[in-house]
Short mmCIF file of C-alpha atoms in Angstrom, two decimals:
data_model
loop_
_atom_site.label_atom_id
_atom_site.label_comp_id
_atom_site.label_asym_id
_atom_site.label_seq_id
_atom_site.Cartn_x
_atom_site.Cartn_y
_atom_site.Cartn_z
CA UNK A 1123 5.95 -40.96 1.74
CA UNK A 1124 5.21 -37.17 1.72
CA UNK A 1125 6.45 -35.19 4.70
CA UNK A 1126 4.67 -32.61 6.82
CA UNK A 1127 6.49 -29.91 4.85
CA UNK A 1128 5.25 -31.45 1.59
CA UNK A 1129 1.67 -31.38 2.91
CA UNK A 1130 1.99 -27.69 3.73
CA UNK A 1131 3.59 -26.85 0.37
CA UNK A 1132 1.10 -28.80 -1.74
CA UNK A 1133 -1.93 -27.42 0.09
CA UNK A 1134 -0.70 -23.84 0.04
CA UNK A 1135 0.23 -24.07 -3.65
CA UNK A 1136 -3.39 -24.76 -4.61
CA UNK A 1137 -4.26 -21.25 -3.42
CA UNK A 1138 -1.19 -19.14 -4.28
CA UNK A 1139 1.06 -18.49 -7.28
CA UNK A 1140 4.16 -17.09 -5.63
CA UNK A 1141 6.27 -17.55 -2.51
CA UNK A 1142 8.84 -14.91 -1.55
CA UNK A 1143 11.57 -15.53 0.99
CA UNK A 1144 14.96 -16.77 2.12
CA UNK A 1145 15.94 -20.36 2.82
CA UNK A 1146 17.17 -21.33 6.27
CA UNK A 1147 17.21 -24.38 8.52
CA UNK A 1148 13.58 -23.97 9.53
CA UNK A 1149 11.99 -23.72 6.06
CA UNK A 1150 14.45 -25.68 3.88
CA UNK A 1151 12.17 -28.71 3.48
CA UNK A 1152 9.12 -26.54 2.80
CA UNK A 1153 10.99 -24.74 0.01
CA UNK A 1154 12.31 -28.02 -1.33
CA UNK A 1155 8.72 -29.23 -1.68
CA UNK A 1156 7.60 -25.95 -3.26
CA UNK A 1157 10.37 -26.19 -5.84
CA UNK A 1158 10.07 -29.90 -6.63
CA UNK A 1159 6.42 -30.75 -6.21
CA UNK A 1160 4.25 -27.69 -6.89
CA UNK A 1161 3.56 -25.17 -9.64
CA UNK A 1162 4.11 -22.21 -7.31
CA UNK A 1163 7.06 -19.96 -8.10
CA UNK A 1164 9.65 -19.14 -5.45
CA UNK A 1165 11.40 -15.78 -5.65
CA UNK A 1166 14.38 -15.18 -3.39
CA UNK A 1167 14.85 -11.85 -1.63
CA UNK A 1168 17.88 -10.81 0.43
CA UNK A 1169 16.28 -9.91 3.77
CA UNK A 1170 13.43 -11.63 5.59
CA UNK A 1171 11.51 -8.37 5.93
CA UNK A 1172 11.63 -8.17 2.15
CA UNK A 1173 9.89 -11.53 1.88
CA UNK A 1174 6.79 -10.21 3.66
CA UNK A 1175 6.96 -6.88 1.82
CA UNK A 1176 7.12 -8.59 -1.58
CA UNK A 1177 4.11 -10.78 -0.74
CA UNK A 1178 2.29 -7.68 0.55
CA UNK A 1179 2.99 -5.77 -2.67
CA UNK A 1180 2.00 -8.76 -4.78
CA UNK A 1181 -1.43 -8.83 -3.15
CA UNK A 1182 -1.95 -5.08 -3.37
CA UNK A 1183 -1.08 -5.10 -7.08
CA UNK A 1184 -3.29 -7.99 -8.19
CA UNK A 1185 -5.62 -8.90 -5.31
CA UNK A 1186 -4.46 -12.51 -5.11
CA UNK A 1187 -3.15 -14.24 -2.01
CA UNK A 1188 0.62 -14.47 -1.73
CA UNK A 1189 2.99 -16.21 0.63
CA UNK A 1190 6.29 -15.42 2.30
CA UNK A 1191 8.69 -17.69 4.13
CA UNK A 1192 11.53 -17.39 6.63
CA UNK A 1193 13.38 -19.60 9.05
CA UNK A 1194 12.93 -19.61 12.82
CA UNK A 1195 14.52 -17.31 15.41
CA UNK A 1196 16.44 -14.45 13.85
CA UNK A 1197 14.85 -15.11 10.47
CA UNK A 1198 11.39 -14.73 11.96
CA UNK A 1199 12.20 -11.66 14.04
CA UNK A 1200 13.50 -9.95 10.90
CA UNK A 1201 9.97 -10.11 9.44
CA UNK A 1202 8.22 -8.28 12.29
CA UNK A 1203 8.19 -4.70 10.98
CA UNK A 1204 6.89 -5.83 7.59
CA UNK A 1205 4.39 -8.12 9.31
CA UNK A 1206 3.11 -5.22 11.44
CA UNK A 1207 2.72 -3.09 8.31
CA UNK A 1208 0.66 -5.81 6.59
CA UNK A 1209 -1.54 -6.12 9.70
CA UNK A 1210 -2.16 -2.37 9.85
CA UNK A 1211 -2.86 -2.23 6.11
CA UNK A 1212 -5.27 -5.24 6.20
CA UNK A 1213 -3.27 -7.27 3.69
CA UNK A 1214 -4.00 -11.02 3.60
CA UNK A 1215 -0.91 -13.17 3.14
CA UNK A 1216 0.51 -16.36 4.61
CA UNK A 1217 3.95 -16.34 6.25
CA UNK A 1218 5.38 -19.86 6.49
CA UNK A 1219 8.09 -20.09 9.13
CA UNK A 1220 10.16 -22.67 10.91
CA UNK A 1221 9.64 -22.86 14.65
CA UNK A 1222 11.11 -24.39 17.78
CA UNK A 1223 10.90 -28.20 18.15
CA UNK A 1224 7.91 -29.68 19.94
CA UNK A 1225 10.34 -30.78 22.67
CA UNK A 1226 10.96 -27.16 23.66
CA UNK A 1227 12.99 -24.09 22.74
CA UNK A 1228 16.69 -24.09 21.99
CA UNK A 1229 18.99 -21.18 22.94
CA UNK A 1230 18.35 -19.42 19.62
CA UNK A 1231 14.56 -19.85 19.67
CA UNK A 1232 12.11 -17.13 20.70
CA UNK A 1233 8.40 -17.15 21.49
CA UNK A 1234 7.30 -16.57 17.92
CA UNK A 1235 3.59 -16.92 18.68
CA UNK A 1236 3.79 -14.12 21.24
CA UNK A 1237 5.84 -11.91 18.93
CA UNK A 1238 3.40 -12.39 16.06
CA UNK A 1239 0.47 -11.67 18.38
CA UNK A 1240 2.18 -8.51 19.57
CA UNK A 1241 1.93 -7.02 16.07
CA UNK A 1242 -1.57 -8.40 15.47
CA UNK A 1243 -0.90 -11.63 13.55
CA UNK A 1244 -2.27 -15.02 14.53
CA UNK A 1245 -0.16 -18.18 14.34
CA UNK A 1246 -1.29 -21.67 13.33
CA UNK A 1247 1.15 -24.51 14.08
CA UNK A 1248 1.03 -27.65 11.96
CA UNK A 1249 1.38 -31.17 13.32
CA UNK A 1250 2.09 -34.56 11.81
CA UNK A 1251 -1.57 -35.47 11.27
CA UNK A 1252 -3.16 -32.12 10.47
CA UNK A 1253 -0.67 -30.19 8.31
CA UNK A 1254 -2.93 -29.87 5.26
CA UNK A 1255 -6.03 -29.00 7.27
CA UNK A 1256 -4.16 -26.44 9.36
CA UNK A 1257 -2.79 -24.84 6.20
CA UNK A 1258 -6.33 -24.39 4.86
CA UNK A 1259 -7.42 -22.87 8.18
CA UNK A 1260 -4.53 -20.38 8.01
CA UNK A 1261 -5.52 -19.39 4.46
CA UNK A 1262 -9.14 -19.05 5.53
CA UNK A 1263 -8.15 -16.82 8.45
CA UNK A 1264 -6.00 -14.57 6.25
CA UNK A 1265 -8.74 -14.07 3.65
CA UNK A 1266 -11.66 -13.77 6.07
CA UNK A 1267 -10.10 -11.15 8.32
CA UNK A 1268 -7.78 -9.59 5.70
CA UNK A 1269 -4.66 -9.97 7.85
CA UNK A 1270 -1.31 -11.71 7.47
CA UNK A 1271 -1.31 -15.13 9.10
CA UNK A 1272 1.69 -17.09 10.34
CA UNK A 1273 1.91 -20.81 9.58
CA UNK A 1274 4.57 -22.46 11.76
CA UNK A 1275 6.34 -25.77 11.11
CA UNK A 1276 8.15 -27.09 14.24
CA UNK A 1277 11.71 -28.11 13.43
CA UNK A 1278 11.34 -31.73 14.53
CA UNK A 1279 8.08 -32.16 12.58
CA UNK A 1280 9.19 -30.74 9.22
CA UNK A 1281 10.51 -34.02 7.78
CA UNK A 1282 8.15 -36.45 9.50
CA UNK A 1283 6.14 -38.70 7.20
CA UNK A 1284 2.51 -37.60 7.05
CA UNK A 1285 0.88 -40.02 4.63
CA UNK A 1286 -0.74 -39.24 1.29
CA UNK A 1287 -1.52 -35.60 0.67
CA UNK A 1288 -5.31 -35.13 0.89
CA UNK A 1289 -7.32 -33.52 -1.86
CA UNK A 1290 -7.33 -29.75 -1.72
CA UNK A 1291 -10.11 -28.20 0.33
CA UNK A 1292 -11.47 -24.75 -0.51
CA UNK A 1293 -11.48 -22.22 2.32
CA UNK A 1294 -14.94 -21.19 3.50
CA UNK A 1295 -15.17 -17.41 3.19
CA UNK A 1296 -17.93 -15.07 4.37
CA UNK A 1297 -20.23 -13.33 1.92
CA UNK A 1298 -20.04 -9.51 1.62
CA UNK A 1299 -21.53 -7.81 4.67
CA UNK A 1300 -25.17 -6.98 3.89
CA UNK A 1301 -26.92 -4.05 5.58
CA UNK A 1302 -29.20 -5.08 8.44
CA UNK A 1303 -32.72 -3.65 8.92
CA UNK A 1304 -31.45 -0.54 10.71
CA UNK A 1305 -28.80 0.00 8.02
CA UNK A 1306 -31.41 -0.42 5.27
CA UNK A 1307 -33.54 2.30 6.87
CA UNK A 1308 -30.44 4.48 7.05
CA UNK A 1309 -29.79 3.83 3.33
CA UNK A 1310 -33.28 5.08 2.45
CA UNK A 1311 -32.80 8.18 4.61
CA UNK A 1312 -29.39 8.89 3.08
CA UNK A 1313 -30.78 8.42 -0.44
CA UNK A 1314 -33.34 11.16 0.26
CA UNK A 1315 -30.60 13.42 1.62
CA UNK A 1316 -28.43 12.86 -1.47
CA UNK A 1317 -31.37 13.39 -3.82
CA UNK A 1318 -32.04 16.76 -2.18
CA UNK A 1319 -28.42 17.83 -1.78
CA UNK A 1320 -27.22 20.90 -3.68
CA UNK A 1321 -23.51 20.08 -3.26
CA UNK A 1322 -23.12 16.31 -2.77
CA UNK A 1323 -19.67 14.77 -2.32
CA UNK A 1324 -18.63 11.10 -2.45
CA UNK A 1325 -15.30 10.00 -0.96
CA UNK A 1326 -13.84 6.48 -1.38
CA UNK A 1327 -10.91 4.65 0.13
CA UNK A 1328 -9.11 1.38 -0.55
CA UNK A 1329 -11.94 -0.56 1.11
CA UNK A 1330 -14.26 0.57 -1.69
CA UNK A 1331 -11.81 -0.79 -4.26
CA UNK A 1332 -11.38 -4.09 -2.42
CA UNK A 1333 -15.17 -4.56 -2.37
CA UNK A 1334 -15.45 -3.81 -6.10
CA UNK A 1335 -17.58 -0.69 -5.54
CA UNK A 1336 -16.24 1.40 -8.44
CA UNK A 1337 -19.11 0.87 -10.88
CA UNK A 1338 -21.81 1.35 -8.23
CA UNK A 1339 -20.10 4.51 -6.97
CA UNK A 1340 -20.02 5.80 -10.54
CA UNK A 1341 -23.78 5.28 -10.89
CA UNK A 1342 -24.39 6.99 -7.57
CA UNK A 1343 -22.22 9.97 -8.54
CA UNK A 1344 -24.04 10.31 -11.87
CA UNK A 1345 -27.47 10.03 -10.25
CA UNK A 1346 -26.73 12.74 -7.69
CA UNK A 1347 -24.33 14.95 -9.64
CA UNK A 1348 -21.77 14.48 -6.89
CA UNK A 1349 -18.20 15.63 -6.98
CA UNK A 1350 -15.86 12.79 -5.96
CA UNK A 1351 -12.58 12.45 -4.08
CA UNK A 1352 -10.50 9.59 -2.70
CA UNK A 1353 -7.96 8.70 -0.08
CA UNK A 1354 -4.36 8.18 -1.20
CA UNK A 1355 -4.97 4.42 -1.47
CA UNK A 1356 -8.28 4.84 -3.31
CA UNK A 1357 -7.01 6.89 -6.26
CA UNK A 1358 -8.80 6.03 -9.48
CA UNK A 1359 -11.73 4.11 -7.96
CA UNK A 1360 -14.33 6.50 -9.45
CA UNK A 1361 -14.92 6.00 -13.19
CA UNK A 1362 -15.29 9.73 -14.07
CA UNK A 1363 -11.92 11.42 -13.42
CA UNK A 1364 -13.16 14.69 -14.91
CA UNK A 1365 -15.30 15.18 -11.78
CA UNK A 1366 -12.76 13.89 -9.26
CA UNK A 1367 -10.87 16.23 -6.92
CA UNK A 1368 -8.05 13.77 -6.29
CA UNK A 1369 -6.68 12.82 -2.88
CA UNK A 1370 -8.21 14.30 0.26
CA UNK A 1371 -5.97 15.53 3.06
CA UNK A 1372 -2.44 16.81 2.86
CA UNK A 1373 -1.80 15.36 -0.60
CA UNK A 1374 -4.73 17.30 -2.05
CA UNK A 1375 -4.50 20.60 -3.91
CA UNK A 1376 -5.54 23.55 -1.77
CA UNK A 1377 -8.33 24.59 -4.12
CA UNK A 1378 -9.78 21.09 -4.13
CA UNK A 1379 -9.68 20.86 -0.35
CA UNK A 1380 -11.47 24.18 0.01
CA UNK A 1381 -14.21 22.90 -2.27
CA UNK A 1382 -14.67 19.82 -0.06
CA UNK A 1383 -15.70 22.18 2.72
CA UNK A 1384 -18.53 23.50 0.50
CA UNK A 1385 -20.26 20.10 0.40
CA UNK A 1386 -23.62 19.91 2.16
CA UNK A 1387 -23.80 16.08 2.17
CA UNK A 1388 -20.64 13.91 2.09
CA UNK A 1389 -20.66 10.10 2.03
CA UNK A 1390 -17.44 8.21 2.70
CA UNK A 1391 -17.10 4.61 1.45
CA UNK A 1392 -14.45 2.16 2.67
CA UNK A 1393 -12.06 4.70 4.21
CA UNK A 1394 -10.82 4.70 7.79
CA UNK A 1395 -10.74 8.53 7.96
CA UNK A 1396 -7.35 8.72 9.61
CA UNK A 1397 -5.83 12.00 10.72
CA UNK A 1398 -4.06 12.57 7.40
CA UNK A 1399 -7.14 11.95 5.24
CA UNK A 1400 -9.15 14.23 7.55
CA UNK A 1401 -6.56 17.04 7.55
CA UNK A 1402 -6.43 16.67 11.32
CA UNK A 1403 -10.15 17.41 11.56
CA UNK A 1404 -10.32 20.25 9.02
CA UNK A 1405 -11.41 18.32 5.91
CA UNK A 1406 -15.16 18.92 6.26
CA UNK A 1407 -16.92 22.08 7.36
CA UNK A 1408 -18.99 21.90 10.59
CA UNK A 1409 -22.22 22.24 8.59
CA UNK A 1410 -21.54 19.26 6.31
CA UNK A 1411 -23.61 16.15 6.94
CA UNK A 1412 -20.96 13.37 6.92
CA UNK A 1413 -22.01 9.72 6.62
CA UNK A 1414 -19.53 6.83 6.68
CA UNK A 1415 -20.10 3.43 5.04
CA UNK A 1416 -17.75 0.74 6.29
CA UNK A 1417 -17.50 -2.81 7.61
CA UNK A 1418 -16.01 -1.54 10.88
CA UNK A 1419 -18.27 -1.95 13.93
CA UNK A 1420 -18.75 1.82 14.31
CA UNK A 1421 -17.75 5.17 12.86
CA UNK A 1422 -14.00 5.81 12.92
CA UNK A 1423 -13.95 9.60 13.31
CA UNK A 1424 -15.88 11.93 15.65
CA UNK A 1425 -16.92 14.20 12.76
CA UNK A 1426 -19.02 11.41 11.25
CA UNK A 1427 -22.69 12.18 11.88
CA UNK A 1428 -24.16 8.98 10.44
CA UNK A 1429 -22.82 5.45 10.03
CA UNK A 1430 -24.00 2.55 7.84
CA UNK A 1431 -22.35 -0.78 8.47
CA UNK A 1432 -22.10 -2.78 5.28
CA UNK A 1433 -19.99 -3.69 2.27
CA UNK A 1434 -19.16 -0.57 0.25
CA UNK A 1435 -20.28 -2.08 -3.07
CA UNK A 1436 -23.54 -3.40 -1.64
CA UNK A 1437 -24.45 -0.10 0.04
CA UNK A 1438 -23.39 2.03 -2.95
CA UNK A 1439 -25.53 -0.10 -5.25
CA UNK A 1440 -28.51 0.18 -2.87
CA UNK A 1441 -28.08 3.94 -2.64
CA UNK A 1442 -27.85 4.35 -6.42
CA UNK A 1443 -31.04 2.32 -6.85
CA UNK A 1444 -32.87 4.23 -4.12
CA UNK A 1445 -31.85 7.63 -5.52
CA UNK A 1446 -32.98 6.60 -9.02
CA UNK A 1447 -36.36 5.48 -7.65
CA UNK A 1448 -36.87 8.91 -6.07
CA UNK A 1449 -36.71 10.44 -9.54
CA UNK A 1450 -34.70 13.49 -8.46
CA UNK A 1451 -32.51 15.25 -11.01
CA UNK A 1452 -28.72 15.40 -10.45
CA UNK A 1453 -27.60 18.48 -8.55
CA UNK A 1454 -25.59 19.95 -11.45
CA UNK A 1455 -22.89 21.03 -8.99
CA UNK A 1456 -20.01 19.17 -10.58
CA UNK A 1457 -20.75 20.54 -14.07
CA UNK A 1458 -20.51 24.10 -12.71
CA UNK A 1459 -16.93 23.64 -11.51
CA UNK A 1460 -13.51 23.78 -13.15
CA UNK A 1461 -12.25 20.57 -11.53
CA UNK A 1462 -8.95 20.56 -13.44
CA UNK A 1463 -8.07 24.01 -12.11
CA UNK A 1464 -9.02 23.03 -8.57
CA UNK A 1465 -6.76 19.97 -8.75
CA UNK A 1466 -3.72 21.93 -9.93
CA UNK A 1467 -0.69 21.56 -7.66
CA UNK A 1468 2.01 24.14 -6.95
CA UNK A 1469 4.57 23.73 -9.80
CA UNK A 1470 7.60 25.03 -7.91
CA UNK A 1471 10.82 26.40 -9.46
CA UNK A 1472 13.62 24.25 -10.85
CA UNK A 1473 15.93 25.06 -7.94
CA UNK A 1474 15.30 25.88 -4.30
CA UNK A 1475 17.16 28.64 -2.48
CA UNK A 1476 20.06 26.30 -1.61
CA UNK A 1477 20.71 25.49 -5.28
CA UNK A 1478 19.39 21.93 -5.14
CA UNK A 1479 16.33 20.75 -7.06
CA UNK A 1480 12.88 21.79 -5.89
CA UNK A 1481 11.11 18.43 -5.40
CA UNK A 1482 7.82 19.85 -6.72
CA UNK A 1483 9.32 20.80 -10.07
CA UNK A 1484 11.19 17.54 -10.53
CA UNK A 1485 8.13 15.51 -9.45
CA UNK A 1486 5.98 17.26 -12.04
CA UNK A 1487 8.60 16.71 -14.74
CA UNK A 1488 8.95 13.00 -13.92
CA UNK A 1489 5.17 12.61 -13.95
CA UNK A 1490 5.13 13.76 -17.57
CA UNK A 1491 7.76 11.20 -18.59
CA UNK A 1492 6.63 8.02 -16.82
CA UNK A 1493 5.33 5.10 -18.93
CA UNK A 1494 1.53 5.10 -19.02
CA UNK A 1495 1.22 1.44 -17.99
CA UNK A 1496 2.76 1.76 -14.56
CA UNK A 1497 2.45 0.78 -10.92
CA UNK A 1498 3.84 3.14 -8.30
CA UNK A 1499 5.19 1.65 -5.08
CA UNK A 1500 6.13 3.98 -2.27
CA UNK A 1501 8.39 3.62 0.72
CA UNK A 1502 7.73 5.79 3.77
CA UNK A 1503 9.27 9.17 4.48
CA UNK A 1504 8.82 12.91 3.95
CA UNK A 1505 8.89 12.46 0.17
CA UNK A 1506 5.63 10.44 -0.02
CA UNK A 1507 3.67 13.55 -0.91
CA UNK A 1508 5.45 14.20 -4.19
CA UNK A 1509 4.39 11.01 -6.02
CA UNK A 1510 0.85 11.24 -4.66
CA UNK A 1511 0.51 14.87 -5.70
CA UNK A 1512 2.19 14.81 -9.12
CA UNK A 1513 2.02 11.27 -10.55
CA UNK A 1514 -1.43 10.17 -11.75
CA UNK A 1515 -2.40 6.50 -11.42
CA UNK A 1516 -5.21 4.65 -13.17
CA UNK A 1517 -6.63 2.68 -10.24
CA UNK A 1518 -5.99 1.90 -6.55
CA UNK A 1519 -4.08 -1.29 -7.35
CA UNK A 1520 -1.54 0.83 -9.21
CA UNK A 1521 -0.50 2.92 -6.21
CA UNK A 1522 0.69 1.25 -3.03
CA UNK A 1523 2.25 2.85 0.00
CA UNK A 1524 4.02 0.11 1.92
CA UNK A 1525 5.14 1.37 5.29
CA UNK A 1526 2.77 4.27 5.85
CA UNK A 1527 0.16 2.24 7.76
CA UNK A 1528 2.77 1.39 10.42
CA UNK A 1529 4.72 4.64 9.95
CA UNK A 1530 7.85 2.76 8.92
CA UNK A 1531 10.56 3.37 6.32
CA UNK A 1532 12.89 0.98 4.53
CA UNK A 1533 10.31 -1.27 2.82
CA UNK A 1534 10.64 0.19 -0.66
CA UNK A 1535 13.07 -1.90 -2.69
CA UNK A 1536 11.60 -5.32 -1.74
CA UNK A 1537 8.13 -4.16 -2.79
CA UNK A 1538 9.32 -4.03 -6.40
CA UNK A 1539 9.63 -7.82 -6.97
CA UNK A 1540 6.12 -8.42 -5.61
CA UNK A 1541 4.52 -5.75 -7.78
CA UNK A 1542 6.55 -6.77 -10.83
CA UNK A 1543 5.46 -10.40 -10.62
CA UNK A 1544 1.84 -9.45 -9.96
CA UNK A 1545 1.75 -7.23 -13.06
CA UNK A 1546 4.21 -8.79 -15.55
CA UNK A 1547 3.62 -6.22 -18.32
CA UNK A 1548 3.63 -2.99 -16.27
CA UNK A 1549 6.50 -0.72 -15.32
CA UNK A 1550 7.07 -0.64 -11.56
CA UNK A 1551 8.07 2.81 -10.34
CA UNK A 1552 9.53 2.96 -6.83
CA UNK A 1553 9.60 6.24 -4.93
CA UNK A 1554 11.91 6.17 -1.89
CA UNK A 1555 14.11 8.42 0.19
CA UNK A 1556 17.80 8.24 0.96
CA UNK A 1557 17.14 7.09 4.54
CA UNK A 1558 14.65 4.37 3.63
CA UNK A 1559 16.67 3.47 0.53
CA UNK A 1560 19.75 2.75 2.62
CA UNK A 1561 17.73 0.72 5.10
CA UNK A 1562 16.35 -1.49 2.30
CA UNK A 1563 19.55 -1.66 0.31
CA UNK A 1564 19.89 -5.45 0.51
CA UNK A 1565 16.89 -5.80 -1.79
CA UNK A 1566 18.02 -3.29 -4.39
CA UNK A 1567 19.54 -6.40 -5.99
CA UNK A 1568 16.16 -8.18 -5.79
CA UNK A 1569 14.43 -5.26 -7.50
CA UNK A 1570 16.98 -5.17 -10.32
CA UNK A 1571 16.97 -8.95 -10.77
CA UNK A 1572 13.20 -9.39 -10.86
CA UNK A 1573 11.93 -6.20 -12.51
CA UNK A 1574 14.77 -5.65 -14.97
CA UNK A 1575 13.82 -3.13 -17.66
CA UNK A 1576 10.33 -2.76 -16.22
CA UNK A 1577 11.78 -1.20 -13.08
CA UNK A 1578 12.47 2.43 -12.24
CA UNK A 1579 13.57 3.72 -8.83
CA UNK A 1580 13.33 7.39 -7.89
CA UNK A 1581 15.43 8.25 -4.84
CA UNK A 1582 14.64 11.60 -3.22
CA UNK A 1583 18.15 12.26 -1.94
CA UNK A 1584 18.25 15.29 0.35
CA UNK A 1585 21.01 14.10 2.70
CA UNK A 1586 18.64 13.93 5.65
CA UNK A 1587 15.77 12.22 7.38
CA UNK A 1588 13.42 14.89 6.07
CA UNK A 1589 10.45 14.26 8.34
CA UNK A 1590 12.63 14.61 11.44
CA UNK A 1591 14.27 17.77 10.10
CA UNK A 1592 10.86 19.31 9.53
CA UNK A 1593 9.20 18.18 12.75
CA UNK A 1594 12.06 18.43 15.24
CA UNK A 1595 14.81 20.48 13.62
CA UNK A 1596 12.41 23.41 13.49
CA UNK A 1597 11.91 23.01 17.25
CA UNK A 1598 15.61 23.30 17.93
CA UNK A 1599 16.42 19.60 18.37
CA UNK A 1600 20.04 18.77 17.51
CA UNK A 1601 20.23 18.25 13.73
CA UNK A 1602 23.27 15.96 13.65
CA UNK A 1603 21.33 12.70 14.09
CA UNK A 1604 18.89 13.80 11.37
CA UNK A 1605 21.50 14.14 8.66
CA UNK A 1606 22.86 11.55 6.22
CA UNK A 1607 26.25 11.95 4.51
CA UNK A 1608 25.99 12.22 0.73
CA UNK A 1609 25.34 8.79 -0.76
CA UNK A 1610 25.90 7.92 -4.42
CA UNK A 1611 22.78 5.84 -5.08
CA UNK A 1612 23.52 5.90 -8.80
CA UNK A 1613 26.81 4.15 -8.10
CA UNK A 1614 25.15 1.61 -5.81
CA UNK A 1615 22.64 0.81 -8.54
CA UNK A 1616 25.39 0.30 -11.08
CA UNK A 1617 27.07 -2.19 -8.76
CA UNK A 1618 24.09 -4.55 -8.98
CA UNK A 1619 23.52 -4.26 -12.72
CA UNK A 1620 21.23 -1.22 -13.01
CA UNK A 1621 21.82 2.10 -14.71
CA UNK A 1622 22.19 4.88 -12.18
CA UNK A 1623 21.75 8.53 -13.12
CA UNK A 1624 22.44 11.49 -10.83
CA UNK A 1625 19.85 14.23 -11.43
CA UNK A 1626 21.04 17.69 -10.41
CA UNK A 1627 18.96 19.69 -12.91
CA UNK A 1628 15.80 19.02 -14.90
CA UNK A 1629 17.83 18.57 -18.08
CA UNK A 1630 19.30 15.41 -16.56
CA UNK A 1631 15.84 13.81 -16.85
CA UNK A 1632 16.58 13.33 -20.54
CA UNK A 1633 17.91 9.95 -19.41
CA UNK A 1634 14.41 9.04 -18.21
CA UNK A 1635 12.83 10.16 -21.49
CA UNK A 1636 15.29 8.05 -23.49
CA UNK A 1637 14.72 5.05 -21.22
CA UNK A 1638 10.93 5.31 -21.38
CA UNK A 1639 11.03 5.42 -25.19
CA UNK A 1640 12.73 2.00 -25.38
CA UNK A 1641 10.93 -1.36 -25.29
CA UNK A 1642 11.14 -2.84 -21.80
CA UNK A 1643 13.18 -5.75 -23.15
CA UNK A 1644 15.90 -3.32 -24.24
CA UNK A 1645 16.02 -1.27 -21.06
CA UNK A 1646 18.13 -1.73 -17.92
CA UNK A 1647 16.67 -1.14 -14.48
CA UNK A 1648 16.96 2.62 -14.04
CA UNK A 1649 17.63 4.47 -10.78
CA UNK A 1650 17.32 8.25 -10.64
CA UNK A 1651 19.35 9.77 -7.81
CA UNK A 1652 17.56 13.11 -7.33
CA UNK A 1653 19.64 15.68 -5.49
CA UNK A 1654 16.76 17.63 -3.97
CA UNK A 1655 16.55 20.41 -1.42
CA UNK A 1656 15.48 19.63 2.12
CA UNK A 1657 14.14 23.16 2.50
CA UNK A 1658 10.88 22.52 0.60
CA UNK A 1659 8.34 21.08 3.03
CA UNK A 1660 5.51 18.94 1.67
CA UNK A 1661 2.02 20.33 2.43
CA UNK A 1662 1.03 17.29 4.47
CA UNK A 1663 4.11 17.82 6.65
CA UNK A 1664 3.15 21.45 7.07
CA UNK A 1665 -0.17 20.25 8.48
CA UNK A 1666 1.65 18.00 10.95
CA UNK A 1667 3.92 20.86 11.96
CA UNK A 1668 0.88 23.08 12.52
CA UNK A 1669 -0.83 20.47 14.70
CA UNK A 1670 2.33 19.80 16.71
CA UNK A 1671 3.18 23.46 17.24
#
């Protein structure tokens, strides 16, 4: 007779393709059922945080629901940083965990429901008679609210007989948020403003991509002659890159950001307008009419002058239709500009004053050599600007920054297996620092094992926690705790079956060119250990320094 664990596994497997995790006492029977009785694929990682990160990356890369699993107690607490990141980033996934027995906690148990709630995740606990139904409810919650959801199996319930497994039930999901009557009036008013604008600007974030707004935004941009720009997680959402300024905020080129301030009407779709996107309040000029379109209850930044609550795709489509009906000609602004020149980033010199590589120069050189069919996954740290500034990506699902929503580091290496399995023909390029790379080192093996020749890791190795050096070292705080002794990441990579290359000059990137020219089946996992200078401060960090001065 099927067990409670079998009910959970069978029901979950009708909605997911992959489960990432580690086996322990609390989830052994669940994983046994996944392996024996379902078509879902289990991929082992080496740290429980990596299980959630891999599922997170899997969803960001392909849009499908993924699952992670860990045991109770220490296994569960190891997931919390990654779980908090997924909550902050609005990533739907299901985390299946063991839990304390129904008879009460043992010495090694913790209040997992309270801990999950503390980082913003809801827990559903299965019982003997409702395991399948509760699993569907957990899936429904994750997809409806776009958050990770914890599904707990009490230890003394896991192997209890639960009867025949019921037929799979589809989760009931809400339709895209339609504009109400007040929002529809606001759409008409905004359409008139856009039709009459001389310098219209459209900005899109990841929410626009999630809603499928790309095509509608393209029509709206064409109808109005608008210049476009995106957040870091919205790169590539607009279909006309020749009129796109790139990323707004500290990752943007200075010329492009100055042009943003020339806009007379700016409409922002599916972006939270955080402090980095908004350049700490300096993105738009005071005279710009800024309107935000989002599913949030209200505007998310004080510089927003108008707010339309609705799905980005629905509102963009309505605006494009309304502008077309007005019969106004496009502004012609974007055709008058040299967008490519405005987007140009500072190239840098090969070496900084201390004799180590200038990260700008090496980033630009790597960007020229990367395989075209690629996904970039980024850990957190000072270095995040270099990939965003110098490595183009084709669409938002090909650039993911796992850790930045929660301001964490050390989630880089385990993101590789998730992205690699979500996109089985693409090269997965990881960008990480020496601090975050060491923190995530357990899952370097997972990255090498799963991605193989489709994997490339770029380690920005400056011998320091760069963000702390820039923010606090400049204020006179003791530098000792900010420094990291030289680490041979190339050697560490070799120890787990990858090819490691130390890059001390641009000529050493010949190894990347040779690797990229080979078929993926003939390549090893490649790790580039970039010996960069810590003296070159990324522009976005310079903004933070200015604000904190």
